[in-house]
PDB file of C-alpha atoms in Angstrom:
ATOM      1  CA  UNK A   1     -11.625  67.670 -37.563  1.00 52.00           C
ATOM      2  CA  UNK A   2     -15.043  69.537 -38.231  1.00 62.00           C
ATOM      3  CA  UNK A   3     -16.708  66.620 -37.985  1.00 65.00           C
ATOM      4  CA  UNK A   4     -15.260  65.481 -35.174  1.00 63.00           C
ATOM      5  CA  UNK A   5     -16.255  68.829 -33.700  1.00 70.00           C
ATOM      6  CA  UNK A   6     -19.856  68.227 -34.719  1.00 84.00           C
ATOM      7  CA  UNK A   7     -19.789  64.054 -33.147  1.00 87.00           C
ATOM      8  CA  UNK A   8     -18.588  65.025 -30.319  1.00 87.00           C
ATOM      9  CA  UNK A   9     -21.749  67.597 -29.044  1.00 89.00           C
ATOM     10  CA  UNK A  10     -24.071  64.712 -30.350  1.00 89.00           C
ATOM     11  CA  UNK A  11     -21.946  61.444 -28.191  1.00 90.00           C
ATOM     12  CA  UNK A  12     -22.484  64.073 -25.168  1.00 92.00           C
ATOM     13  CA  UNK A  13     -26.054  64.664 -25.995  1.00 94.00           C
ATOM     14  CA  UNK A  14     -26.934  61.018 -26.268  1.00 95.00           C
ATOM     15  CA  UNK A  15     -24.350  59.766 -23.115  1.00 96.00           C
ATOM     16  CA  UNK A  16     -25.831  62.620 -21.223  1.00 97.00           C
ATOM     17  CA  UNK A  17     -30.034  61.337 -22.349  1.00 97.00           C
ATOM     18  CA  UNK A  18     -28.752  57.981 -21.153  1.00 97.00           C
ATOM     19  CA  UNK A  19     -27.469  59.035 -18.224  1.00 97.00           C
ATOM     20  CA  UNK A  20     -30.693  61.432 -17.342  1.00 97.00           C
ATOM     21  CA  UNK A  21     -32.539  57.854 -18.514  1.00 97.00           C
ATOM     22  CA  UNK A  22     -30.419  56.137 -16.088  1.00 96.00           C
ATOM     23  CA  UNK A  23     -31.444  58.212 -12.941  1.00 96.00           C
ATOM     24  CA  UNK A  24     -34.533  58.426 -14.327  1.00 96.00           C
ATOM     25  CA  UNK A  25     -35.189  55.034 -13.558  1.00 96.00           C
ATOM     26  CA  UNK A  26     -32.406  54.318 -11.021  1.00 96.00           C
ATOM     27  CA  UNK A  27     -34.146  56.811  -8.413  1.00 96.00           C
ATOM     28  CA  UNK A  28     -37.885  55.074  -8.521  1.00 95.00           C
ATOM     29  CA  UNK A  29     -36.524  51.855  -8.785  1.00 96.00           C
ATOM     30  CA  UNK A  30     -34.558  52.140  -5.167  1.00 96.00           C
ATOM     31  CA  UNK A  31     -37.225  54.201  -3.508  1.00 96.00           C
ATOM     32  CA  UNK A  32     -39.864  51.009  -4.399  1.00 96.00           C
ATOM     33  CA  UNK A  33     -37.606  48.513  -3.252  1.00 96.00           C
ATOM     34  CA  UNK A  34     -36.213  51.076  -0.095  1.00 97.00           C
ATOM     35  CA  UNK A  35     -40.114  51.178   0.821  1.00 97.00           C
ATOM     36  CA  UNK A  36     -40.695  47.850   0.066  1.00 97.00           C
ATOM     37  CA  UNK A  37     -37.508  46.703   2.553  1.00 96.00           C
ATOM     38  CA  UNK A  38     -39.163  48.616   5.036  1.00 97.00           C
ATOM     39  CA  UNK A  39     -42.524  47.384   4.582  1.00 96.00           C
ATOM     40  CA  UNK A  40     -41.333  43.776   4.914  1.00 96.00           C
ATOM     41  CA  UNK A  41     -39.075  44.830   8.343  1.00 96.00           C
ATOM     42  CA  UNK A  42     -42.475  45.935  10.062  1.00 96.00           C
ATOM     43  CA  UNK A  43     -44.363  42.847   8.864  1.00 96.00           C
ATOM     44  CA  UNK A  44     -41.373  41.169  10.252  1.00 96.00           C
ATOM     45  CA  UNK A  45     -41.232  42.897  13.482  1.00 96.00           C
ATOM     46  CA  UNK A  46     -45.249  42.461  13.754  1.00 96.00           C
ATOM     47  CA  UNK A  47     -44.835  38.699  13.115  1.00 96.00           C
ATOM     48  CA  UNK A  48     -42.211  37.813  15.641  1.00 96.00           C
ATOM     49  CA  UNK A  49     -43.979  40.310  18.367  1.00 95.00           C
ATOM     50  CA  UNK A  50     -47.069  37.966  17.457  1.00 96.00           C
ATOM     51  CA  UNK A  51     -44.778  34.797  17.695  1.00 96.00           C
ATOM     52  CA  UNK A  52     -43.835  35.689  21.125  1.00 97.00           C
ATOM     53  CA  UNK A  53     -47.416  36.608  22.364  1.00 97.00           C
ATOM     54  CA  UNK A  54     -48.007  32.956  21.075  1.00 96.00           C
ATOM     55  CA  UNK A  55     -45.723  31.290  22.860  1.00 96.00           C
ATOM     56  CA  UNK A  56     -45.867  33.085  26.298  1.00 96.00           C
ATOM     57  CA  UNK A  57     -49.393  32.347  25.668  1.00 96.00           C
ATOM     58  CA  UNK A  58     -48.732  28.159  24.939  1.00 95.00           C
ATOM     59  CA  UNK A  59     -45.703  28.501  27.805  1.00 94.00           C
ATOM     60  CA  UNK A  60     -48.544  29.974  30.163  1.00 94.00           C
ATOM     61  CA  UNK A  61     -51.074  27.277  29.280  1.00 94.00           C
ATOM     62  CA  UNK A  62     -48.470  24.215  29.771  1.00 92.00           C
ATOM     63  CA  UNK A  63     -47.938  25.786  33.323  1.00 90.00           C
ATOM     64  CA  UNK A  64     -51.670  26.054  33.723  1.00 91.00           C
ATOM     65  CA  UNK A  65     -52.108  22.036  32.443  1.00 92.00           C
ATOM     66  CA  UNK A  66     -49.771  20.966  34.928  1.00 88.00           C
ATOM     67  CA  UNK A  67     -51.292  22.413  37.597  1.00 88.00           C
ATOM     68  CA  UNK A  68     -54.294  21.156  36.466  1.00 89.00           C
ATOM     69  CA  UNK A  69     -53.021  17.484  36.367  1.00 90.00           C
ATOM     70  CA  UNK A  70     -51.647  18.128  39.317  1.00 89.00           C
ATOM     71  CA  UNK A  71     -54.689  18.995  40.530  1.00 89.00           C
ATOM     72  CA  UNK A  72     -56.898  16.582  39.332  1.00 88.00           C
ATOM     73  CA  UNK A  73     -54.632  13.772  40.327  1.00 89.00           C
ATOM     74  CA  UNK A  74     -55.275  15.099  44.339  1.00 90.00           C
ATOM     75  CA  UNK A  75     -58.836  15.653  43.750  1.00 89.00           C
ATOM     76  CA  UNK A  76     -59.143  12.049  41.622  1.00 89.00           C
ATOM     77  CA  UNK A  77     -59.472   9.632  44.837  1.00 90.00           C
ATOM     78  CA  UNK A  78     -61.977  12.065  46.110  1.00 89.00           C
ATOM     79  CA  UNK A  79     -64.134  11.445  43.011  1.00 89.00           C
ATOM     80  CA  UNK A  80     -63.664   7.847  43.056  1.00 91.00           C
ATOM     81  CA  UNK A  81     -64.685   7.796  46.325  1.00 93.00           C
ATOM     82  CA  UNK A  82     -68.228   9.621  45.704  1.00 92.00           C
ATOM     83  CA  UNK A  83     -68.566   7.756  43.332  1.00 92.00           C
ATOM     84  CA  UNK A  84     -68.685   4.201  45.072  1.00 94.00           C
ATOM     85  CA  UNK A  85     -70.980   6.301  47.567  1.00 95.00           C
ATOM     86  CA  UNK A  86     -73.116   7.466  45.531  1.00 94.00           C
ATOM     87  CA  UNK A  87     -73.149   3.676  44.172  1.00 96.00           C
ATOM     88  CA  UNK A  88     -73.595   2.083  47.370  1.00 95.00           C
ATOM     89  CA  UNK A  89     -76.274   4.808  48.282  1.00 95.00           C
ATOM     90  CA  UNK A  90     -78.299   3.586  45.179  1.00 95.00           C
ATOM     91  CA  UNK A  91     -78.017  -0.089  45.881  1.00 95.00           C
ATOM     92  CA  UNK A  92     -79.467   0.967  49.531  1.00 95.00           C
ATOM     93  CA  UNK A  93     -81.703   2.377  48.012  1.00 95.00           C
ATOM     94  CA  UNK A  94     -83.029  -0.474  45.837  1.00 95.00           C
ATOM     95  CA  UNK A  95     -83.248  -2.610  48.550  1.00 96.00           C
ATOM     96  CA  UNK A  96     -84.872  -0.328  50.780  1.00 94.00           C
ATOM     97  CA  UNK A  97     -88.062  -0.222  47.954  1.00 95.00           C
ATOM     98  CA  UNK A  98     -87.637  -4.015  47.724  1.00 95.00           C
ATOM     99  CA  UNK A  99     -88.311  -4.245  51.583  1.00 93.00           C
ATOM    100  CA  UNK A 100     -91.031  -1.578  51.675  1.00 93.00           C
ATOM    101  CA  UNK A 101     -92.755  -3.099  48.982  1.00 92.00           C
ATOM    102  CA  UNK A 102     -92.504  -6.080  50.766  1.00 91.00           C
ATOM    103  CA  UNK A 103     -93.693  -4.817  53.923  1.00 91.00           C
ATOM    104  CA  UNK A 104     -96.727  -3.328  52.054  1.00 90.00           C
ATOM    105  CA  UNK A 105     -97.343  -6.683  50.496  1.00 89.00           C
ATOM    106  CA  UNK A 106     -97.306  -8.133  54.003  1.00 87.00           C
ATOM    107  CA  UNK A 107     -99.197  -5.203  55.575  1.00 87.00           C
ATOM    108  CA  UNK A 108    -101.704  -5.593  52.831  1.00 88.00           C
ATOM    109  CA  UNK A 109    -102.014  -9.341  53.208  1.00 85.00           C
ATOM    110  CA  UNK A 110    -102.516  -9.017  56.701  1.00 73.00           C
ATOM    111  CA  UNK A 111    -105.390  -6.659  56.707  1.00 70.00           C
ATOM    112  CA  UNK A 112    -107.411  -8.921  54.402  1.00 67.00           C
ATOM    113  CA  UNK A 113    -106.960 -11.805  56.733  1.00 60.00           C
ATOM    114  CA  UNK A 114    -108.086  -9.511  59.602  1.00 64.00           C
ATOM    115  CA  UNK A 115    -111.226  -8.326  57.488  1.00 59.00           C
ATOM    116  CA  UNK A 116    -112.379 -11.649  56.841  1.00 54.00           C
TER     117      UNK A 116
END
């Protein structure tokens, strides 16, 4: 029984070490991963509030490309319009230097039958 008396302070010594041991590292342990949880929450939280920004941001520039379209397709005939003007006024214009060059040739042509 006197050894039994003299096992039993030592079992509590070394159960009690282990448990000390235990909480030792039980307490850092959760804190890391209690700060870590909450680390990775607000890095969610930031990357969904930036998700959203982004697609207000593409929902606001599909609105803005259909307007444009829309746009463009009313303002489209108008182009295509200046631009057989402008076409036309070109071709006038060519011939217009083809007749005054002409009419200079003539002019010219003229005068030196008059000199002579």
């Amino acid at each position: 029984m006197n050894r039994r008396k003299s096992v039993f302070p030592v079992v509590f010594v070394l159960v009690m070490l282990l448990c000390v041991l235990f909480i030792a590292w039980y307490l850092p342990t959760v804190s890391s991963l209690r700060f870590r949880l909450q680390d990775a929450n607000v890095s969610l939280e930031t990357s969904q509030g930036r998700e959203r920004k982004q697609q207000h941001e593409y929902d606001e520039t599909v609105a803005a490309l259909a307007a444009a379209q829309d746009e463009l397709a009313s303002v489209q005939p108008l182009a295509d319009q200046a631009a057989e003007e402008k076409k036309a006024l070109k071709e006038e214009r060519k011939q217009l230097r083809q007749e005054k060059k002409e009419l200079e040739e003539k002019l010219s042509s003229g005068s030196e039958g008059q000199e002579q």
